[in-house]
Amino acid sequence: MPAVYNGGMKILLVEDEVEIAEFVMKGLRAEQFSVDWAATGEKGLMWAKVNEYDLAVIDINLGHGESGLDICGEIRKKGKAFPIIMLSVINDAATKIAALNTGADDYLTKPFFVAELIARVRALLRREKKLTGPVLAVADLAMDTLAHTVRRGGREIKLNRKEYTLLEYFLRNAGTTLTRGMILEHVWDMTTDPFTNTVDVHVRFLRAKIDDKFKKKLIKTVHGYGYKLEE
């Protein structure tokens, strides 16, 4: 069975070990999650405060005296409710209990298989209802996230990976006006230049495929703000 497409789902990774961070990011991005990597707890906490994430993965021992437990606790104190998975080489009940009491939702011991991490990510997102059923639809536009297909009016539409991810983000937020910043953060990542016209260019490409040949236009421009997809 094809993997569920997770475009538009944004994850914060706080991990000081480069090799582990690259290993985790490679696995998550292969499943079409967008990932922001913070190599320090300070940066991770700052990003958690200012950005919207669907889930975070945080290492308990971040080095330089930083504790992932403290970061987790601070995130919760700021009122952020997204699920948090803690990573640690320590496999004892006391540490797991401390993590859960601090506000973590799950605990994974190193070393681990990336498939297990992804399974736990999906389970938490389903619990938070961030992942919905396999078919997303507005009007006569439908996306099957299992078959990875898009149809409008019964006609199959071919999209590249970024166009698909962008459309999925629109569909998961149908009827909601999305700023260019929101789109940039969820479909791309923190390394993307915020002053680029990447969003506008990709929206134009997407419109050419799902709107231009149809009488009813679904992607609307909200002048001075951004875009929204609605019937």
Short mmCIF file of C-alpha atoms in Angstrom, two decimals:
data_model
loop_
_atom_site.label_atom_id
_atom_site.label_comp_id
_atom_site.label_asym_id
_atom_site.label_seq_id
_atom_site.Cartn_x
_atom_site.Cartn_y
_atom_site.Cartn_z
CA MET A 1 0.00 0.00 0.00
CA PRO A 2 1.41 3.45 -0.86
CA ALA A 3 2.44 5.64 2.04
CA VAL A 4 0.03 8.30 3.25
CA TYR A 5 1.06 11.65 1.81
CA ASN A 6 1.78 14.10 4.62
CA GLY A 7 2.28 17.34 2.71
CA GLY A 8 1.50 20.42 4.78
CA MET A 9 2.44 18.72 8.06
CA LYS A 10 5.26 20.65 9.72
CA ILE A 11 7.59 19.13 12.33
CA LEU A 12 10.16 20.75 14.61
CA LEU A 13 13.26 18.64 15.28
CA VAL A 14 15.52 19.67 18.17
CA GLU A 15 18.66 17.51 18.04
CA ASP A 16 22.31 18.48 18.59
CA GLU A 17 23.86 15.40 16.93
CA VAL A 18 24.21 16.13 13.22
CA GLU A 19 24.19 12.50 12.05
CA ILE A 20 21.02 11.67 13.97
CA ALA A 21 19.33 14.88 12.82
CA GLU A 22 20.15 14.13 9.19
CA PHE A 23 18.93 10.53 9.61
CA VAL A 24 15.62 11.70 11.11
CA MET A 25 15.11 14.50 8.58
CA LYS A 26 15.77 12.18 5.66
CA GLY A 27 13.14 9.73 6.92
CA LEU A 28 10.51 12.36 7.67
CA ARG A 29 11.03 14.26 4.42
CA ALA A 30 10.79 11.00 2.47
CA GLU A 31 7.26 10.79 3.91
CA GLN A 32 6.63 14.38 2.72
CA PHE A 33 6.73 16.01 6.14
CA SER A 34 8.23 19.49 6.26
CA VAL A 35 10.98 19.65 8.91
CA ASP A 36 12.72 22.54 10.70
CA TRP A 37 15.92 21.42 12.44
CA ALA A 38 17.25 23.30 15.46
CA ALA A 39 20.68 22.14 16.67
CA THR A 40 20.27 23.83 20.06
CA GLY A 41 17.50 23.95 22.62
CA GLU A 42 17.59 27.75 22.59
CA LYS A 43 16.88 27.91 18.86
CA GLY A 44 14.28 25.15 19.08
CA LEU A 45 12.43 26.98 21.85
CA MET A 46 12.51 30.24 19.91
CA TRP A 47 11.10 28.58 16.79
CA ALA A 48 8.44 26.77 18.82
CA LYS A 49 7.27 30.11 20.18
CA VAL A 50 7.02 31.95 16.86
CA ASN A 51 6.09 29.22 14.35
CA GLU A 52 3.12 26.91 13.97
CA TYR A 53 4.08 23.22 14.19
CA ASP A 54 2.01 20.06 14.03
CA LEU A 55 4.49 18.05 16.13
CA ALA A 56 7.97 18.26 17.68
CA VAL A 57 10.74 15.69 18.16
CA ILE A 58 13.16 16.70 20.92
CA ASP A 59 16.32 15.00 22.22
CA ILE A 60 16.53 14.93 26.02
CA ASN A 61 20.31 15.46 26.19
CA LEU A 62 21.14 18.40 23.92
CA GLY A 63 24.65 19.05 25.19
CA HIS A 64 26.11 22.36 26.46
CA GLY A 65 24.01 21.96 29.59
CA GLU A 66 20.73 22.12 27.72
CA SER A 67 17.95 19.71 28.66
CA GLY A 68 15.24 18.62 26.27
CA LEU A 69 12.98 18.18 29.29
CA ASP A 70 13.37 21.88 30.10
CA ILE A 71 12.63 22.81 26.48
CA CYS A 72 9.53 20.62 26.50
CA GLY A 73 8.37 22.21 29.75
CA GLU A 74 8.91 25.74 28.42
CA ILE A 75 6.96 24.93 25.25
CA ARG A 76 4.03 23.78 27.36
CA LYS A 77 4.27 26.87 29.59
CA LYS A 78 3.90 29.01 26.46
CA GLY A 79 0.59 27.29 25.78
CA LYS A 80 1.78 25.26 22.78
CA ALA A 81 -0.25 22.05 22.64
CA PHE A 82 1.23 20.24 19.63
CA PRO A 83 2.39 16.64 20.34
CA ILE A 84 6.00 16.16 21.47
CA ILE A 85 8.11 13.01 21.10
CA MET A 86 11.22 12.83 23.29
CA LEU A 87 14.36 10.99 22.14
CA SER A 88 16.94 9.59 24.56
CA VAL A 89 19.66 6.96 24.94
CA ILE A 90 18.35 6.45 28.48
CA ASN A 91 15.89 3.60 28.81
CA ASP A 92 14.59 3.71 32.36
CA ALA A 93 11.15 4.24 33.80
CA ALA A 94 12.09 7.30 35.87
CA THR A 95 13.29 9.26 32.82
CA LYS A 96 10.23 8.28 30.79
CA ILE A 97 7.92 9.34 33.61
CA ALA A 98 9.78 12.65 33.94
CA ALA A 99 9.36 13.27 30.21
CA LEU A 100 5.64 12.54 30.31
CA ASN A 101 5.17 14.66 33.43
CA THR A 102 6.94 17.54 31.69
CA GLY A 103 4.41 17.46 28.88
CA ALA A 104 5.79 14.97 26.36
CA ASP A 105 3.33 12.69 24.55
CA ASP A 106 5.73 9.87 23.67
CA TYR A 107 9.26 8.64 24.36
CA LEU A 108 11.57 6.81 21.95
CA THR A 109 14.88 5.23 22.97
CA LYS A 110 17.99 5.53 20.78
CA PRO A 111 18.97 3.76 18.61
CA PHE A 112 15.67 3.41 16.78
CA PHE A 113 14.37 2.60 13.33
CA VAL A 114 13.10 5.64 11.47
CA ALA A 115 10.00 3.62 10.52
CA GLU A 116 9.12 3.38 14.22
CA LEU A 117 9.49 7.13 14.67
CA ILE A 118 7.28 7.78 11.65
CA ALA A 119 4.66 5.34 12.96
CA ARG A 120 4.59 7.20 16.29
CA VAL A 121 4.40 10.56 14.52
CA ARG A 122 1.40 9.38 12.50
CA ALA A 123 -0.29 7.92 15.57
CA LEU A 124 0.00 11.23 17.45
CA LEU A 125 -1.19 13.26 14.45
CA ARG A 126 -4.19 10.96 14.07
CA ARG A 127 -4.94 11.42 17.75
CA GLU A 128 -4.78 15.18 17.26
CA LYS A 129 -6.92 14.76 14.12
CA LYS A 130 -4.20 16.41 12.04
CA LEU A 131 -4.35 13.47 9.65
CA THR A 132 -7.78 12.93 8.14
CA GLY A 133 -9.18 10.29 5.80
CA PRO A 134 -7.45 9.33 2.58
CA VAL A 135 -9.61 11.54 0.31
CA LEU A 136 -9.61 15.33 0.55
CA ALA A 137 -12.16 17.15 -1.60
CA VAL A 138 -13.59 20.57 -2.40
CA ALA A 139 -16.28 20.88 -5.07
CA ASP A 140 -15.26 18.56 -7.94
CA LEU A 141 -11.58 18.58 -6.94
CA ALA A 142 -10.47 15.43 -5.09
CA MET A 143 -7.11 14.23 -3.78
CA ASP A 144 -6.55 10.60 -2.83
CA THR A 145 -3.64 10.65 -0.38
CA LEU A 146 -3.20 6.89 -0.52
CA ALA A 147 -3.10 6.55 -4.29
CA HIS A 148 -1.35 9.95 -4.53
CA THR A 149 -3.70 11.12 -7.29
CA VAL A 150 -5.61 14.33 -7.99
CA ARG A 151 -8.77 14.60 -10.09
CA ARG A 152 -11.02 17.44 -11.04
CA GLY A 153 -14.33 16.76 -12.75
CA GLY A 154 -13.23 13.16 -13.16
CA ARG A 155 -10.10 14.19 -15.05
CA GLU A 156 -6.74 13.16 -13.58
CA ILE A 157 -4.32 16.03 -13.03
CA LYS A 158 -0.57 15.47 -12.86
CA LEU A 159 1.27 17.51 -10.25
CA ASN A 160 4.91 17.59 -9.26
CA ARG A 161 5.83 16.97 -5.61
CA LYS A 162 5.81 20.61 -4.48
CA GLU A 163 2.54 21.37 -6.29
CA TYR A 164 0.96 18.33 -4.64
CA THR A 165 2.18 19.39 -1.20
CA LEU A 166 0.87 22.91 -1.75
CA LEU A 167 -2.53 21.64 -2.89
CA GLU A 168 -2.78 19.29 0.08
CA TYR A 169 -2.11 22.19 2.45
CA PHE A 170 -4.88 24.17 0.73
CA LEU A 171 -7.29 21.22 0.92
CA ARG A 172 -6.59 20.54 4.60
CA ASN A 173 -7.36 24.20 5.27
CA ALA A 174 -10.20 24.71 2.81
CA GLY A 175 -12.11 27.94 3.36
CA THR A 176 -9.29 29.42 5.45
CA THR A 177 -7.23 32.34 4.20
CA LEU A 178 -3.54 31.38 4.29
CA THR A 179 -0.87 34.05 4.32
CA ARG A 180 2.21 33.69 2.16
CA GLY A 181 4.18 33.26 5.38
CA MET A 182 1.95 30.41 6.56
CA ILE A 183 2.28 28.67 3.20
CA LEU A 184 6.03 29.19 3.12
CA GLU A 185 6.45 27.78 6.64
CA HIS A 186 4.28 24.70 6.11
CA VAL A 187 5.14 23.74 2.53
CA TRP A 188 8.80 24.76 2.58
CA ASP A 189 11.02 25.21 5.67
CA MET A 190 12.95 27.76 7.70
CA THR A 191 15.86 27.87 5.23
CA THR A 192 13.67 29.37 2.50
CA ASP A 193 14.14 33.10 1.88
CA PRO A 194 10.98 34.78 3.27
CA PHE A 195 11.26 37.54 0.67
CA THR A 196 11.20 35.18 -2.28
CA ASN A 197 8.22 34.99 -4.66
CA THR A 198 8.30 31.19 -4.46
CA VAL A 199 4.76 30.97 -3.07
CA ASP A 200 3.24 33.16 -5.79
CA VAL A 201 5.08 31.27 -8.52
CA HIS A 202 3.92 27.86 -7.27
CA VAL A 203 0.35 29.05 -6.77
CA ARG A 204 0.38 30.26 -10.37
CA PHE A 205 1.65 26.86 -11.57
CA LEU A 206 -1.00 25.09 -9.48
CA ARG A 207 -3.78 27.31 -10.82
CA ALA A 208 -2.71 26.54 -14.37
CA LYS A 209 -3.36 22.87 -13.69
CA ILE A 210 -6.47 22.82 -11.48
CA ASP A 211 -8.28 26.07 -12.34
CA ASP A 212 -7.44 27.52 -15.76
CA LYS A 213 -9.28 24.87 -17.78
CA PHE A 214 -12.37 24.96 -15.57
CA LYS A 215 -15.16 27.52 -15.41
CA LYS A 216 -15.29 27.56 -11.60
CA LYS A 217 -12.09 28.82 -9.97
CA LEU A 218 -11.22 27.34 -6.58
CA ILE A 219 -8.00 29.13 -5.58
CA LYS A 220 -8.86 32.71 -4.59
CA THR A 221 -6.43 35.58 -4.05
CA VAL A 222 -7.04 37.54 -0.86
CA HIS A 223 -5.35 40.82 -1.80
CA GLY A 224 -2.79 42.04 0.67
CA TYR A 225 -2.98 38.81 2.64
CA GLY A 226 -2.60 35.55 0.75
CA TYR A 227 -4.73 32.80 -0.78
CA LYS A 228 -7.55 30.44 0.06
CA LEU A 229 -9.15 27.44 -1.60
CA GLU A 230 -12.92 27.29 -1.45
CA GLU A 231 -15.95 26.26 -3.48
#
